[in-house]
Short mmCIF file of C-alpha atoms and ligand atoms in Angstrom, two decimals:
data_model
loop_
_atom_site.label_atom_id
_atom_site.label_comp_id
_atom_site.label_asym_id
_atom_site.label_seq_id
_atom_site.Cartn_x
_atom_site.Cartn_y
_atom_site.Cartn_z
CA MET A 1 0.00 0.00 0.00
CA SER A 2 1.65 3.20 -1.09
CA ILE A 3 1.91 6.29 1.08
CA ARG A 4 -0.56 8.91 -0.03
CA LEU A 5 -1.19 12.56 0.74
CA GLY A 6 -3.06 12.90 4.03
CA ASP A 7 -1.78 9.58 5.42
CA THR A 8 0.00 9.58 8.77
CA ALA A 9 3.77 9.45 8.19
CA PRO A 10 4.96 6.02 9.37
CA ASP A 11 6.92 6.22 12.60
CA PHE A 12 10.27 4.45 13.07
CA THR A 13 13.39 4.36 15.19
CA ALA A 14 16.71 4.41 13.34
CA ASP A 15 20.41 5.23 13.75
CA SER A 16 21.63 8.43 12.17
CA THR A 17 24.76 10.53 11.95
CA GLU A 18 23.30 12.52 14.87
CA GLY A 19 22.37 9.50 17.04
CA THR A 20 19.17 7.48 17.35
CA ILE A 21 16.09 9.11 15.83
CA ASN A 22 12.60 8.25 17.04
CA PHE A 23 10.97 9.87 14.04
CA HIS A 24 7.71 11.27 15.44
CA GLU A 25 9.41 12.33 18.66
CA TRP A 26 12.25 13.92 16.69
CA LEU A 27 9.76 15.86 14.55
CA GLY A 28 7.94 17.19 17.63
CA ASP A 29 5.65 20.04 16.53
CA SER A 30 7.81 20.90 13.53
CA TRP A 31 7.27 20.37 9.85
CA GLY A 32 9.62 17.75 8.42
CA VAL A 33 11.29 16.71 5.18
CA LEU A 34 12.37 13.08 4.88
CA PHE A 35 14.26 12.42 1.66
CA SER A 36 16.12 9.43 0.28
CA HIS A 37 19.17 9.31 -1.95
CA PRO A 38 20.39 6.16 -3.70
CA LYS A 39 23.91 5.73 -2.39
CA ASP A 40 26.81 7.33 -0.56
CA PHE A 41 29.97 8.20 -2.53
CA THR A 42 28.02 8.81 -5.75
CA PRO A 43 28.16 12.03 -7.77
CA VAL A 44 24.58 13.33 -7.97
CA CYS A 45 23.92 12.47 -4.31
CA THR A 46 27.04 14.37 -3.26
CA THR A 47 25.75 17.52 -5.00
CA GLU A 48 22.26 17.11 -3.52
CA LEU A 49 23.45 16.72 0.06
CA GLY A 50 25.66 19.79 -0.32
CA ALA A 51 22.67 21.75 -1.67
CA VAL A 52 20.45 20.75 1.27
CA ALA A 53 23.22 21.71 3.72
CA LYS A 54 23.44 25.14 2.04
CA LEU A 55 19.66 25.59 2.37
CA LYS A 56 19.50 24.46 6.03
CA GLY A 57 18.96 28.06 7.20
CA GLU A 58 15.96 28.37 4.86
CA PHE A 59 14.42 25.17 6.26
CA ASP A 60 15.09 26.41 9.81
CA LYS A 61 13.37 29.75 9.07
CA ARG A 62 10.25 27.84 8.09
CA GLY A 63 10.37 25.57 11.16
CA VAL A 64 11.19 22.50 9.06
CA LYS A 65 13.48 19.67 10.21
CA VAL A 66 15.32 17.87 7.41
CA VAL A 67 16.61 14.30 7.45
CA GLY A 68 18.13 12.18 4.70
CA VAL A 69 18.22 8.40 4.33
CA SER A 70 19.87 5.74 2.19
CA VAL A 71 20.51 2.02 2.59
CA ASP A 72 24.13 2.69 3.55
CA ASP A 73 25.18 2.52 7.18
CA VAL A 74 26.07 5.42 9.46
CA THR A 75 29.79 4.58 9.22
CA ASP A 76 29.64 5.15 5.45
CA HIS A 77 27.63 8.35 5.90
CA ASN A 78 30.27 9.66 8.31
CA ALA A 79 33.12 8.72 5.96
CA TRP A 80 31.35 10.48 3.03
CA LYS A 81 30.86 13.75 4.94
CA SER A 82 34.35 15.08 4.24
CA ASP A 83 33.85 14.57 0.46
CA ILE A 84 30.62 16.59 0.63
CA GLU A 85 32.33 19.41 2.49
CA GLU A 86 35.38 19.35 0.21
CA THR A 87 33.51 19.30 -3.10
CA GLN A 88 30.33 21.27 -2.24
CA GLY A 89 31.85 23.80 0.13
CA THR A 90 29.37 23.11 2.96
CA ALA A 91 29.58 20.65 5.82
CA LEU A 92 26.65 18.28 6.41
CA ASN A 93 24.48 20.00 9.04
CA PHE A 94 21.47 17.71 9.27
CA PRO A 95 21.12 14.00 10.14
CA LEU A 96 21.47 11.15 7.67
CA ILE A 97 19.77 7.90 8.64
CA GLY A 98 21.70 4.66 8.15
CA ASP A 99 19.19 2.16 6.77
CA LYS A 100 21.28 -0.88 5.91
CA ASP A 101 18.39 -3.19 6.91
CA LYS A 102 16.03 -1.17 4.62
CA LYS A 103 13.51 -0.66 7.42
CA VAL A 104 12.78 2.98 6.59
CA ALA A 105 13.11 2.40 2.84
CA GLU A 106 10.48 -0.32 2.95
CA LEU A 107 8.17 1.57 5.30
CA TYR A 108 8.16 4.54 2.90
CA GLU A 109 8.39 2.45 -0.31
CA MET A 110 11.56 4.22 -1.36
CA ILE A 111 12.90 1.26 -3.35
CA HIS A 112 11.41 1.01 -6.85
CA PRO A 113 13.09 -2.14 -8.20
CA ASN A 114 11.98 -1.59 -11.79
CA SER A 115 13.87 1.69 -11.75
CA LEU A 116 16.83 1.03 -9.47
CA ASP A 117 17.36 -2.53 -8.27
CA SER A 118 17.80 -2.54 -4.48
CA LEU A 119 18.72 1.09 -3.78
CA THR A 120 16.41 3.91 -2.76
CA VAL A 121 15.33 6.26 -5.54
CA ARG A 122 15.14 10.01 -4.87
CA THR A 123 11.97 10.39 -2.81
CA VAL A 124 10.85 13.45 -0.85
CA PHE A 125 8.17 13.45 1.84
CA VAL A 126 7.01 16.71 3.42
CA ILE A 127 5.28 16.09 6.74
CA GLY A 128 3.12 18.58 8.61
CA PRO A 129 3.09 19.24 12.37
CA ASP A 130 0.05 16.91 12.49
CA LYS A 131 2.38 14.13 11.18
CA LYS A 132 0.37 13.88 7.96
CA ILE A 133 2.03 13.55 4.57
CA LYS A 134 1.64 16.88 2.72
CA LEU A 135 3.77 16.22 -0.36
CA THR A 136 5.47 13.29 -2.05
CA ILE A 137 7.85 13.59 -4.99
CA THR A 138 9.91 10.85 -6.62
CA TYR A 139 12.84 11.40 -8.96
CA PRO A 140 15.02 8.83 -10.72
CA ALA A 141 18.63 8.31 -9.66
CA SER A 142 19.91 10.12 -12.75
CA THR A 143 18.22 13.45 -11.94
CA GLY A 144 19.28 15.64 -9.05
CA ARG A 145 16.44 17.45 -7.30
CA ASN A 146 15.77 21.18 -7.02
CA PHE A 147 15.48 21.74 -3.27
CA ASN A 148 14.44 25.37 -3.82
CA GLU A 149 11.27 23.88 -5.32
CA ILE A 150 10.72 21.93 -2.09
CA LEU A 151 11.03 25.22 -0.15
CA ARG A 152 8.57 26.87 -2.55
CA VAL A 153 6.02 24.11 -1.95
CA ILE A 154 6.55 24.37 1.82
CA ASP A 155 5.80 28.11 1.60
CA SER A 156 2.55 27.26 -0.17
CA LEU A 157 1.66 24.45 2.25
CA GLN A 158 2.26 26.65 5.29
CA LEU A 159 0.28 29.55 3.83
CA THR A 160 -2.69 27.47 2.68
CA ALA A 161 -2.81 25.70 6.06
CA LYS A 162 -3.54 29.10 7.69
CA TYR A 163 -5.68 30.95 5.14
CA SER A 164 -8.56 29.98 2.82
CA VAL A 165 -6.39 30.38 -0.26
CA SER A 166 -4.52 28.31 -2.80
CA THR A 167 -1.46 29.26 -4.84
CA PRO A 168 -1.40 29.53 -8.65
CA VAL A 169 1.04 28.08 -11.14
CA ASP A 170 4.68 29.01 -10.46
CA TRP A 171 3.63 30.99 -7.36
CA LYS A 172 6.38 32.12 -5.07
CA ASP A 173 6.29 33.73 -1.65
CA GLY A 174 4.98 37.30 -2.02
CA ASP A 175 2.91 36.74 -5.18
CA ASP A 176 -0.88 37.07 -5.29
CA VAL A 177 -2.90 34.03 -4.19
CA ILE A 178 -6.27 32.55 -5.13
CA ILE A 179 -9.30 32.86 -2.85
CA ALA A 180 -11.00 29.50 -2.19
CA PRO A 181 -14.06 29.20 -4.47
CA ALA A 182 -16.23 28.16 -1.48
CA ILE A 183 -15.92 31.69 -0.02
CA SER A 184 -18.58 34.17 -1.16
CA ASP A 185 -17.55 37.60 -2.48
CA GLU A 186 -19.12 39.12 0.62
CA ASP A 187 -17.03 36.95 2.98
CA ALA A 188 -13.94 37.46 0.81
CA GLU A 189 -14.24 41.22 1.31
CA LYS A 190 -14.13 40.69 5.08
CA LYS A 191 -11.42 38.03 5.11
CA PHE A 192 -9.14 39.73 2.59
CA PRO A 193 -9.23 43.47 3.38
CA LYS A 194 -6.54 44.20 0.76
CA GLY A 195 -9.26 43.46 -1.83
CA PHE A 196 -9.37 41.06 -4.73
CA LYS A 197 -9.46 40.93 -8.52
CA LYS A 198 -12.33 38.86 -9.89
CA LEU A 199 -11.22 37.43 -13.24
CA LYS A 200 -13.99 34.81 -13.16
CA PRO A 201 -16.45 33.92 -10.39
CA TYR A 202 -14.14 30.98 -9.55
CA LEU A 203 -10.85 32.83 -10.07
CA ARG A 204 -10.28 35.66 -7.62
CA LEU A 205 -6.77 36.91 -6.82
CA THR A 206 -5.76 38.71 -3.65
CA PRO A 207 -2.41 39.88 -2.27
CA GLN A 208 -0.76 37.29 -0.04
CA PRO A 209 -2.59 37.80 3.27
CA ASN A 210 0.40 37.44 5.63
CA LYS A 211 2.63 40.00 3.86
C1 BEZ B 301 24.42 9.39 -8.30
O1 BEZ B 301 24.23 9.95 -7.22
O2 BEZ B 301 25.09 9.91 -9.18
C2 BEZ B 301 23.80 8.04 -8.59
C3 BEZ B 301 23.58 7.16 -7.53
C4 BEZ B 301 23.03 5.92 -7.80
C5 BEZ B 301 22.72 5.56 -9.09
C6 BEZ B 301 22.94 6.47 -10.12
C7 BEZ B 301 23.49 7.70 -9.86
#
């Protein structure tokens, strides 16, 4: 049974480069990103882990804890760290789970054998403070991810969790947002005092309410 949006993120206990992680406990009231990479000491993964380390401050700002996982062990993760720092210019600053026994990989269905034999593909799970899955993305081993896109989606998820709005194509923090169609014009005037543009009865744009 695959993990779907709105499901509770499976809980687990695992070793990591920062000690034992009891996942739900570790998340606490924070948002979380759990992402898998195929293998330590491989080129694309090295660039991805460096990119996430560079963006750590952006995840922190949004109250998001980040954790990586692969089916390597923690000893390998620790040995790989210096390569990441040397080649990407940033030291690893978030935990990497060692999942040699594939417990986490199987729980989250991160191994897609028709794509990549017995290694994890590049999955991303965004988890809300309610421990529900808010986003899943899966990339093949050959394509490095764009973690700025993950931050963009988190901005949308956090905004739409608070306000009766959704975000249009290519939206980024600060752009106009869409008022939920279920809200009447009369209620929209009260809820969105900055006003709105009514392009169609179902398509009303308003400035981002928390800016
Ligand atoms: C990579 O990170 O470059 C990679 C890892 C596993 C399979 C293919 C590519």
